[in-house]
Protein backbone atom coordinates (compact mmCIF):
# COMPACT_ATOMS: atom_id res chain seq x y z
CA UNK A 1 0.00 0.00 0.00
CA UNK A 2 1.56 3.28 -1.10
CA UNK A 3 1.58 6.33 1.17
CA UNK A 4 -1.17 8.21 -0.71
CA UNK A 5 -3.49 5.19 -0.63
CA UNK A 6 -2.68 4.51 3.04
CA UNK A 7 -3.39 8.07 4.14
CA UNK A 8 -6.87 8.39 2.66
CA UNK A 9 -9.65 9.56 4.99
CA UNK A 10 -11.09 6.08 5.53
CA UNK A 11 -7.76 4.59 6.56
CA UNK A 12 -6.91 7.57 8.77
CA UNK A 13 -10.22 7.08 10.59
CA UNK A 14 -9.54 3.35 10.95
CA UNK A 15 -6.01 3.98 12.27
CA UNK A 16 -7.38 6.54 14.72
CA UNK A 17 -10.06 4.13 15.95
CA UNK A 18 -7.63 1.22 16.35
CA UNK A 19 -5.13 3.48 18.13
CA UNK A 20 -7.87 4.68 20.51
CA UNK A 21 -8.93 1.10 21.28
CA UNK A 22 -5.28 0.26 21.96
CA UNK A 23 -5.00 3.26 24.31
CA UNK A 24 -8.02 2.11 26.32
CA UNK A 25 -6.61 -1.44 26.51
CA UNK A 26 -3.34 0.05 27.86
CA UNK A 27 -5.23 1.18 30.95
CA UNK A 28 -6.06 -2.40 31.89
CA UNK A 29 -2.94 -4.20 33.09
CA UNK A 30 -2.46 -7.41 35.01
CA UNK A 31 0.76 -8.81 36.47
CA UNK A 32 2.44 -12.14 35.75
CA UNK A 33 3.94 -12.67 39.21
CA UNK A 34 5.31 -16.10 38.31
CA UNK A 35 7.51 -14.53 35.59
CA UNK A 36 8.31 -10.90 36.48
CA UNK A 37 7.85 -8.57 39.47
CA UNK A 38 4.33 -7.16 39.88
CA UNK A 39 5.38 -3.68 38.68
CA UNK A 40 5.50 -5.20 35.17
CA UNK A 41 1.90 -5.09 33.99
CA UNK A 42 0.72 -6.99 30.92
CA UNK A 43 -1.80 -5.27 28.68
CA UNK A 44 -3.35 -6.31 25.37
CA UNK A 45 -3.03 -2.96 23.61
CA UNK A 46 -1.03 -4.44 20.73
CA UNK A 47 -4.02 -6.46 19.48
CA UNK A 48 -5.70 -3.59 17.57
CA UNK A 49 -2.26 -2.42 16.40
CA UNK A 50 -1.44 -5.87 15.01
CA UNK A 51 -4.89 -6.15 13.40
CA UNK A 52 -4.36 -2.78 11.70
CA UNK A 53 -0.86 -3.80 10.63
CA UNK A 54 -2.11 -6.96 8.93
CA UNK A 55 -5.02 -5.11 7.31
CA UNK A 56 -3.18 -1.98 6.12
CA UNK A 57 0.54 -2.74 6.28
CA UNK A 58 3.59 -2.09 8.50
CA UNK A 59 3.51 1.70 8.05
CA UNK A 60 -0.09 1.74 9.30
CA UNK A 61 1.03 -0.33 12.29
CA UNK A 62 3.66 2.26 13.23
CA UNK A 63 1.10 5.07 12.88
CA UNK A 64 -1.47 3.20 15.02
CA UNK A 65 1.23 2.61 17.64
CA UNK A 66 1.90 6.37 17.76
CA UNK A 67 -1.82 7.22 17.94
CA UNK A 68 -2.24 4.70 20.76
CA UNK A 69 0.39 6.44 22.88
CA UNK A 70 -0.95 9.95 22.14
CA UNK A 71 -4.49 8.95 23.13
CA UNK A 72 -3.20 7.14 26.21
CA UNK A 73 -1.41 10.32 27.30
CA UNK A 74 -4.73 12.19 27.05
CA UNK A 75 -6.50 9.50 29.10
CA UNK A 76 -3.69 9.06 31.62
CA UNK A 77 -0.71 11.47 31.75
CA UNK A 78 2.80 10.05 31.87
CA UNK A 79 4.22 8.97 35.21
CA UNK A 80 7.64 8.16 33.77
CA UNK A 81 8.63 11.40 32.05
CA UNK A 82 7.62 9.80 28.71
CA UNK A 83 10.31 7.11 29.12
CA UNK A 84 7.68 4.38 29.58
CA UNK A 85 5.71 5.59 26.57
CA UNK A 86 8.85 5.72 24.42
CA UNK A 87 9.71 2.15 25.42
CA UNK A 88 6.13 1.01 24.75
CA UNK A 89 6.26 2.40 21.19
CA UNK A 90 9.64 0.75 20.52
CA UNK A 91 8.61 -2.61 21.98
CA UNK A 92 5.23 -2.50 20.22
CA UNK A 93 6.87 -1.70 16.87
CA UNK A 94 9.33 -4.55 17.46
CA UNK A 95 6.31 -6.86 17.41
CA UNK A 96 4.11 -5.39 14.69
CA UNK A 97 6.70 -4.27 12.11
CA UNK A 98 8.37 -7.68 11.54
CA UNK A 99 4.95 -9.37 11.65
CA UNK A 100 3.56 -6.87 9.12
CA UNK A 101 6.56 -7.07 6.79
CA UNK A 102 6.48 -10.88 6.68
CA UNK A 103 2.70 -10.92 6.14
CA UNK A 104 3.03 -8.31 3.39
CA UNK A 105 5.37 -10.67 1.51
CA UNK A 106 3.35 -13.82 2.24
CA UNK A 107 -0.35 -13.06 2.72
CA UNK A 108 -1.36 -16.49 3.95
CA UNK A 109 -2.22 -17.98 7.33
CA UNK A 110 1.30 -19.45 7.48
CA UNK A 111 2.75 -16.02 6.65
CA UNK A 112 0.73 -14.41 9.44
CA UNK A 113 1.82 -17.08 11.94
CA UNK A 114 5.47 -16.78 10.88
CA UNK A 115 5.22 -12.99 11.19
CA UNK A 116 3.75 -13.20 14.70
CA UNK A 117 6.40 -15.69 15.82
CA UNK A 118 9.24 -13.51 14.52
CA UNK A 119 7.55 -10.40 15.93
CA UNK A 120 7.15 -11.98 19.37
CA UNK A 121 10.83 -13.00 19.48
CA UNK A 122 11.83 -9.53 18.27
CA UNK A 123 9.65 -7.90 20.96
CA UNK A 124 11.21 -10.05 23.68
CA UNK A 125 14.74 -9.16 22.56
CA UNK A 126 14.11 -5.43 22.04
CA UNK A 127 12.20 -5.28 25.33
CA UNK A 128 15.09 -6.89 27.19
CA UNK A 129 17.70 -4.54 25.71
CA UNK A 130 15.54 -1.43 26.24
CA UNK A 131 14.90 -2.40 29.85
CA UNK A 132 18.61 -2.93 30.47
CA UNK A 133 19.74 0.30 28.83
CA UNK A 134 16.81 2.68 29.38
CA UNK A 135 14.01 1.53 31.69
CA UNK A 136 15.92 0.06 34.63
CA UNK A 137 18.43 2.95 34.83
CA UNK A 138 15.46 5.35 34.77
CA UNK A 139 13.45 3.49 37.41
CA UNK A 140 16.51 3.19 39.63
CA UNK A 141 16.01 6.91 40.33
CA UNK A 142 12.80 6.00 42.18
CA UNK A 143 13.53 2.48 43.40
CA UNK A 144 17.04 1.21 44.18
CA UNK A 145 18.33 -1.11 41.47
CA UNK A 146 19.19 -3.66 44.17
CA UNK A 147 15.51 -3.77 45.19
CA UNK A 148 14.43 -4.32 41.59
CA UNK A 149 16.93 -7.17 41.21
CA UNK A 150 15.86 -8.65 44.56
CA UNK A 151 12.24 -8.64 43.37
CA UNK A 152 13.36 -10.57 40.30
CA UNK A 153 15.50 -12.96 42.33
CA UNK A 154 12.51 -13.74 44.56
CA UNK A 155 10.84 -15.21 41.46
CA UNK A 156 13.94 -16.68 39.81
CA UNK A 157 17.02 -17.18 42.04
CA UNK A 158 19.28 -17.18 38.94
CA UNK A 159 18.69 -13.40 38.62
CA UNK A 160 21.70 -11.53 40.00
CA UNK A 161 22.37 -8.66 37.58
CA UNK A 162 20.60 -6.31 35.19
CA UNK A 163 21.23 -8.60 32.22
CA UNK A 164 20.07 -11.78 33.97
CA UNK A 165 16.99 -9.81 35.10
CA UNK A 166 16.07 -8.70 31.59
CA UNK A 167 16.70 -12.09 29.96
CA UNK A 168 15.18 -14.25 32.72
CA UNK A 169 12.24 -12.01 33.69
CA UNK A 170 11.54 -9.29 31.12
CA UNK A 171 12.12 -11.41 28.00
CA UNK A 172 9.85 -14.29 29.16
CA UNK A 173 7.24 -11.69 30.18
CA UNK A 174 7.28 -10.22 26.65
CA UNK A 175 7.29 -13.69 25.06
CA UNK A 176 4.07 -14.48 26.95
CA UNK A 177 2.60 -11.08 26.02
CA UNK A 178 3.51 -11.55 22.35
CA UNK A 179 2.11 -15.08 22.28
CA UNK A 180 -1.15 -13.96 23.93
CA UNK A 181 -1.54 -10.96 21.61
CA UNK A 182 -0.78 -13.18 18.60
CA UNK A 183 -3.25 -15.86 19.67
CA UNK A 184 -6.10 -13.39 20.21
CA UNK A 185 -5.27 -11.54 16.98
CA UNK A 186 -5.36 -14.81 15.02
CA UNK A 187 -8.80 -15.56 16.50
CA UNK A 188 -10.36 -12.15 15.79
CA UNK A 189 -8.53 -10.92 12.67
CA UNK A 190 -10.68 -12.58 10.04
CA UNK A 191 -13.92 -11.13 11.46
CA UNK A 192 -12.47 -7.65 11.95
CA UNK A 193 -10.70 -7.59 8.55
CA UNK A 194 -14.06 -8.15 6.82
CA UNK A 195 -15.28 -4.90 8.41
CA UNK A 196 -12.01 -3.04 7.65
CA UNK A 197 -11.98 -4.07 3.98
CA UNK A 198 -15.71 -3.53 3.43
mmCIF file of C-alpha atoms in Angstrom:
data_model
loop_
_atom_site.group_PDB
_atom_site.id
_atom_site.type_symbol
_atom_site.label_atom_id
_atom_site.label_comp_id
_atom_site.label_asym_id
_atom_site.label_seq_id
_atom_site.Cartn_x
_atom_site.Cartn_y
_atom_site.Cartn_z
ATOM 1 C CA UNK A 1 0.000 0.000 0.000
ATOM 2 C CA UNK A 2 1.558 3.281 -1.102
ATOM 3 C CA UNK A 3 1.579 6.334 1.167
ATOM 4 C CA UNK A 4 -1.167 8.207 -0.707
ATOM 5 C CA UNK A 5 -3.486 5.189 -0.629
ATOM 6 C CA UNK A 6 -2.679 4.507 3.036
ATOM 7 C CA UNK A 7 -3.388 8.073 4.144
ATOM 8 C CA UNK A 8 -6.866 8.391 2.665
ATOM 9 C CA UNK A 9 -9.652 9.557 4.990
ATOM 10 C CA UNK A 10 -11.092 6.076 5.526
ATOM 11 C CA UNK A 11 -7.757 4.585 6.561
ATOM 12 C CA UNK A 12 -6.911 7.569 8.773
ATOM 13 C CA UNK A 13 -10.223 7.083 10.595
ATOM 14 C CA UNK A 14 -9.538 3.347 10.952
ATOM 15 C CA UNK A 15 -6.008 3.982 12.274
ATOM 16 C CA UNK A 16 -7.383 6.540 14.722
ATOM 17 C CA UNK A 17 -10.059 4.126 15.953
ATOM 18 C CA UNK A 18 -7.628 1.222 16.347
ATOM 19 C CA UNK A 19 -5.133 3.483 18.131
ATOM 20 C CA UNK A 20 -7.868 4.685 20.507
ATOM 21 C CA UNK A 21 -8.928 1.096 21.279
ATOM 22 C CA UNK A 22 -5.280 0.260 21.964
ATOM 23 C CA UNK A 23 -4.997 3.258 24.311
ATOM 24 C CA UNK A 24 -8.020 2.106 26.316
ATOM 25 C CA UNK A 25 -6.606 -1.435 26.514
ATOM 26 C CA UNK A 26 -3.343 0.048 27.860
ATOM 27 C CA UNK A 27 -5.232 1.184 30.951
ATOM 28 C CA UNK A 28 -6.055 -2.405 31.893
ATOM 29 C CA UNK A 29 -2.937 -4.201 33.092
ATOM 30 C CA UNK A 30 -2.455 -7.414 35.008
ATOM 31 C CA UNK A 31 0.764 -8.810 36.474
ATOM 32 C CA UNK A 32 2.443 -12.138 35.746
ATOM 33 C CA UNK A 33 3.936 -12.666 39.214
ATOM 34 C CA UNK A 34 5.314 -16.102 38.312
ATOM 35 C CA UNK A 35 7.506 -14.535 35.586
ATOM 36 C CA UNK A 36 8.314 -10.905 36.484
ATOM 37 C CA UNK A 37 7.851 -8.570 39.474
ATOM 38 C CA UNK A 38 4.334 -7.163 39.876
ATOM 39 C CA UNK A 39 5.376 -3.682 38.683
ATOM 40 C CA UNK A 40 5.501 -5.202 35.174
ATOM 41 C CA UNK A 41 1.896 -5.091 33.993
ATOM 42 C CA UNK A 42 0.722 -6.986 30.924
ATOM 43 C CA UNK A 43 -1.805 -5.270 28.676
ATOM 44 C CA UNK A 44 -3.351 -6.311 25.372
ATOM 45 C CA UNK A 45 -3.026 -2.957 23.612
ATOM 46 C CA UNK A 46 -1.026 -4.442 20.728
ATOM 47 C CA UNK A 47 -4.016 -6.461 19.479
ATOM 48 C CA UNK A 48 -5.698 -3.586 17.573
ATOM 49 C CA UNK A 49 -2.261 -2.422 16.403
ATOM 50 C CA UNK A 50 -1.445 -5.871 15.006
ATOM 51 C CA UNK A 51 -4.893 -6.153 13.403
ATOM 52 C CA UNK A 52 -4.360 -2.782 11.696
ATOM 53 C CA UNK A 53 -0.862 -3.800 10.629
ATOM 54 C CA UNK A 54 -2.113 -6.962 8.927
ATOM 55 C CA UNK A 55 -5.018 -5.106 7.314
ATOM 56 C CA UNK A 56 -3.184 -1.977 6.125
ATOM 57 C CA UNK A 57 0.538 -2.740 6.281
ATOM 58 C CA UNK A 58 3.592 -2.089 8.496
ATOM 59 C CA UNK A 59 3.508 1.703 8.050
ATOM 60 C CA UNK A 60 -0.087 1.738 9.303
ATOM 61 C CA UNK A 61 1.026 -0.334 12.293
ATOM 62 C CA UNK A 62 3.658 2.255 13.226
ATOM 63 C CA UNK A 63 1.097 5.073 12.884
ATOM 64 C CA UNK A 64 -1.472 3.199 15.023
ATOM 65 C CA UNK A 65 1.233 2.610 17.639
ATOM 66 C CA UNK A 66 1.901 6.366 17.757
ATOM 67 C CA UNK A 67 -1.816 7.222 17.940
ATOM 68 C CA UNK A 68 -2.239 4.697 20.756
ATOM 69 C CA UNK A 69 0.391 6.441 22.884
ATOM 70 C CA UNK A 70 -0.945 9.946 22.144
ATOM 71 C CA UNK A 71 -4.491 8.952 23.126
ATOM 72 C CA UNK A 72 -3.203 7.137 26.211
ATOM 73 C CA UNK A 73 -1.411 10.324 27.296
ATOM 74 C CA UNK A 74 -4.730 12.186 27.051
ATOM 75 C CA UNK A 75 -6.502 9.503 29.105
ATOM 76 C CA UNK A 76 -3.688 9.055 31.618
ATOM 77 C CA UNK A 77 -0.707 11.472 31.755
ATOM 78 C CA UNK A 78 2.804 10.049 31.872
ATOM 79 C CA UNK A 79 4.217 8.970 35.209
ATOM 80 C CA UNK A 80 7.638 8.157 33.768
ATOM 81 C CA UNK A 81 8.631 11.403 32.053
ATOM 82 C CA UNK A 82 7.620 9.802 28.708
ATOM 83 C CA UNK A 83 10.305 7.106 29.122
ATOM 84 C CA UNK A 84 7.681 4.380 29.583
ATOM 85 C CA UNK A 85 5.714 5.593 26.573
ATOM 86 C CA UNK A 86 8.850 5.719 24.417
ATOM 87 C CA UNK A 87 9.710 2.151 25.424
ATOM 88 C CA UNK A 88 6.132 1.011 24.747
ATOM 89 C CA UNK A 89 6.256 2.400 21.186
ATOM 90 C CA UNK A 90 9.639 0.751 20.518
ATOM 91 C CA UNK A 91 8.614 -2.610 21.981
ATOM 92 C CA UNK A 92 5.232 -2.503 20.223
ATOM 93 C CA UNK A 93 6.867 -1.703 16.875
ATOM 94 C CA UNK A 94 9.330 -4.547 17.465
ATOM 95 C CA UNK A 95 6.307 -6.863 17.413
ATOM 96 C CA UNK A 96 4.112 -5.392 14.687
ATOM 97 C CA UNK A 97 6.700 -4.275 12.107
ATOM 98 C CA UNK A 98 8.374 -7.680 11.544
ATOM 99 C CA UNK A 99 4.947 -9.369 11.645
ATOM 100 C CA UNK A 100 3.560 -6.869 9.121
ATOM 101 C CA UNK A 101 6.555 -7.071 6.795
ATOM 102 C CA UNK A 102 6.480 -10.882 6.680
ATOM 103 C CA UNK A 103 2.702 -10.922 6.143
ATOM 104 C CA UNK A 104 3.030 -8.308 3.391
ATOM 105 C CA UNK A 105 5.372 -10.669 1.505
ATOM 106 C CA UNK A 106 3.354 -13.822 2.243
ATOM 107 C CA UNK A 107 -0.350 -13.056 2.717
ATOM 108 C CA UNK A 108 -1.357 -16.488 3.950
ATOM 109 C CA UNK A 109 -2.218 -17.981 7.329
ATOM 110 C CA UNK A 110 1.302 -19.447 7.481
ATOM 111 C CA UNK A 111 2.750 -16.025 6.648
ATOM 112 C CA UNK A 112 0.732 -14.414 9.443
ATOM 113 C CA UNK A 113 1.824 -17.078 11.943
ATOM 114 C CA UNK A 114 5.472 -16.784 10.878
ATOM 115 C CA UNK A 115 5.218 -12.995 11.194
ATOM 116 C CA UNK A 116 3.753 -13.197 14.698
ATOM 117 C CA UNK A 117 6.399 -15.692 15.824
ATOM 118 C CA UNK A 118 9.244 -13.514 14.516
ATOM 119 C CA UNK A 119 7.550 -10.397 15.928
ATOM 120 C CA UNK A 120 7.153 -11.983 19.367
ATOM 121 C CA UNK A 121 10.832 -12.999 19.478
ATOM 122 C CA UNK A 122 11.830 -9.526 18.274
ATOM 123 C CA UNK A 123 9.653 -7.901 20.958
ATOM 124 C CA UNK A 124 11.213 -10.052 23.678
ATOM 125 C CA UNK A 125 14.742 -9.162 22.557
ATOM 126 C CA UNK A 126 14.108 -5.429 22.044
ATOM 127 C CA UNK A 127 12.199 -5.284 25.332
ATOM 128 C CA UNK A 128 15.095 -6.894 27.192
ATOM 129 C CA UNK A 129 17.697 -4.543 25.709
ATOM 130 C CA UNK A 130 15.541 -1.426 26.241
ATOM 131 C CA UNK A 131 14.902 -2.404 29.846
ATOM 132 C CA UNK A 132 18.610 -2.931 30.472
ATOM 133 C CA UNK A 133 19.741 0.301 28.825
ATOM 134 C CA UNK A 134 16.806 2.683 29.385
ATOM 135 C CA UNK A 135 14.007 1.534 31.687
ATOM 136 C CA UNK A 136 15.918 0.065 34.627
ATOM 137 C CA UNK A 137 18.432 2.948 34.831
ATOM 138 C CA UNK A 138 15.465 5.355 34.770
ATOM 139 C CA UNK A 139 13.449 3.491 37.412
ATOM 140 C CA UNK A 140 16.509 3.188 39.635
ATOM 141 C CA UNK A 141 16.008 6.913 40.333
ATOM 142 C CA UNK A 142 12.804 5.996 42.179
ATOM 143 C CA UNK A 143 13.527 2.476 43.401
ATOM 144 C CA UNK A 144 17.041 1.206 44.180
ATOM 145 C CA UNK A 145 18.328 -1.109 41.471
ATOM 146 C CA UNK A 146 19.188 -3.664 44.168
ATOM 147 C CA UNK A 147 15.513 -3.766 45.190
ATOM 148 C CA UNK A 148 14.434 -4.321 41.585
ATOM 149 C CA UNK A 149 16.928 -7.174 41.207
ATOM 150 C CA UNK A 150 15.856 -8.654 44.555
ATOM 151 C CA UNK A 151 12.239 -8.639 43.375
ATOM 152 C CA UNK A 152 13.357 -10.571 40.298
ATOM 153 C CA UNK A 153 15.502 -12.962 42.326
ATOM 154 C CA UNK A 154 12.507 -13.743 44.557
ATOM 155 C CA UNK A 155 10.837 -15.209 41.461
ATOM 156 C CA UNK A 156 13.938 -16.676 39.815
ATOM 157 C CA UNK A 157 17.022 -17.181 42.038
ATOM 158 C CA UNK A 158 19.275 -17.178 38.938
ATOM 159 C CA UNK A 159 18.687 -13.401 38.619
ATOM 160 C CA UNK A 160 21.696 -11.534 39.996
ATOM 161 C CA UNK A 161 22.368 -8.657 37.582
ATOM 162 C CA UNK A 162 20.597 -6.312 35.192
ATOM 163 C CA UNK A 163 21.233 -8.600 32.215
ATOM 164 C CA UNK A 164 20.070 -11.778 33.969
ATOM 165 C CA UNK A 165 16.987 -9.808 35.103
ATOM 166 C CA UNK A 166 16.070 -8.702 31.592
ATOM 167 C CA UNK A 167 16.701 -12.086 29.956
ATOM 168 C CA UNK A 168 15.178 -14.250 32.720
ATOM 169 C CA UNK A 169 12.235 -12.013 33.694
ATOM 170 C CA UNK A 170 11.535 -9.285 31.116
ATOM 171 C CA UNK A 171 12.121 -11.412 27.996
ATOM 172 C CA UNK A 172 9.846 -14.285 29.164
ATOM 173 C CA UNK A 173 7.242 -11.689 30.176
ATOM 174 C CA UNK A 174 7.276 -10.221 26.653
ATOM 175 C CA UNK A 175 7.288 -13.686 25.062
ATOM 176 C CA UNK A 176 4.072 -14.476 26.947
ATOM 177 C CA UNK A 177 2.605 -11.085 26.020
ATOM 178 C CA UNK A 178 3.511 -11.549 22.348
ATOM 179 C CA UNK A 179 2.114 -15.081 22.282
ATOM 180 C CA UNK A 180 -1.151 -13.961 23.935
ATOM 181 C CA UNK A 181 -1.540 -10.959 21.613
ATOM 182 C CA UNK A 182 -0.776 -13.176 18.598
ATOM 183 C CA UNK A 183 -3.251 -15.858 19.675
ATOM 184 C CA UNK A 184 -6.103 -13.386 20.213
ATOM 185 C CA UNK A 185 -5.274 -11.537 16.977
ATOM 186 C CA UNK A 186 -5.362 -14.812 15.024
ATOM 187 C CA UNK A 187 -8.798 -15.560 16.503
ATOM 188 C CA UNK A 188 -10.365 -12.154 15.791
ATOM 189 C CA UNK A 189 -8.530 -10.920 12.672
ATOM 190 C CA UNK A 190 -10.681 -12.578 10.036
ATOM 191 C CA UNK A 191 -13.919 -11.129 11.464
ATOM 192 C CA UNK A 192 -12.467 -7.646 11.945
ATOM 193 C CA UNK A 193 -10.699 -7.587 8.554
ATOM 194 C CA UNK A 194 -14.063 -8.149 6.822
ATOM 195 C CA UNK A 195 -15.280 -4.897 8.412
ATOM 196 C CA UNK A 196 -12.011 -3.044 7.649
ATOM 197 C CA UNK A 197 -11.983 -4.074 3.979
ATOM 198 C CA UNK A 198 -15.714 -3.529 3.433
#
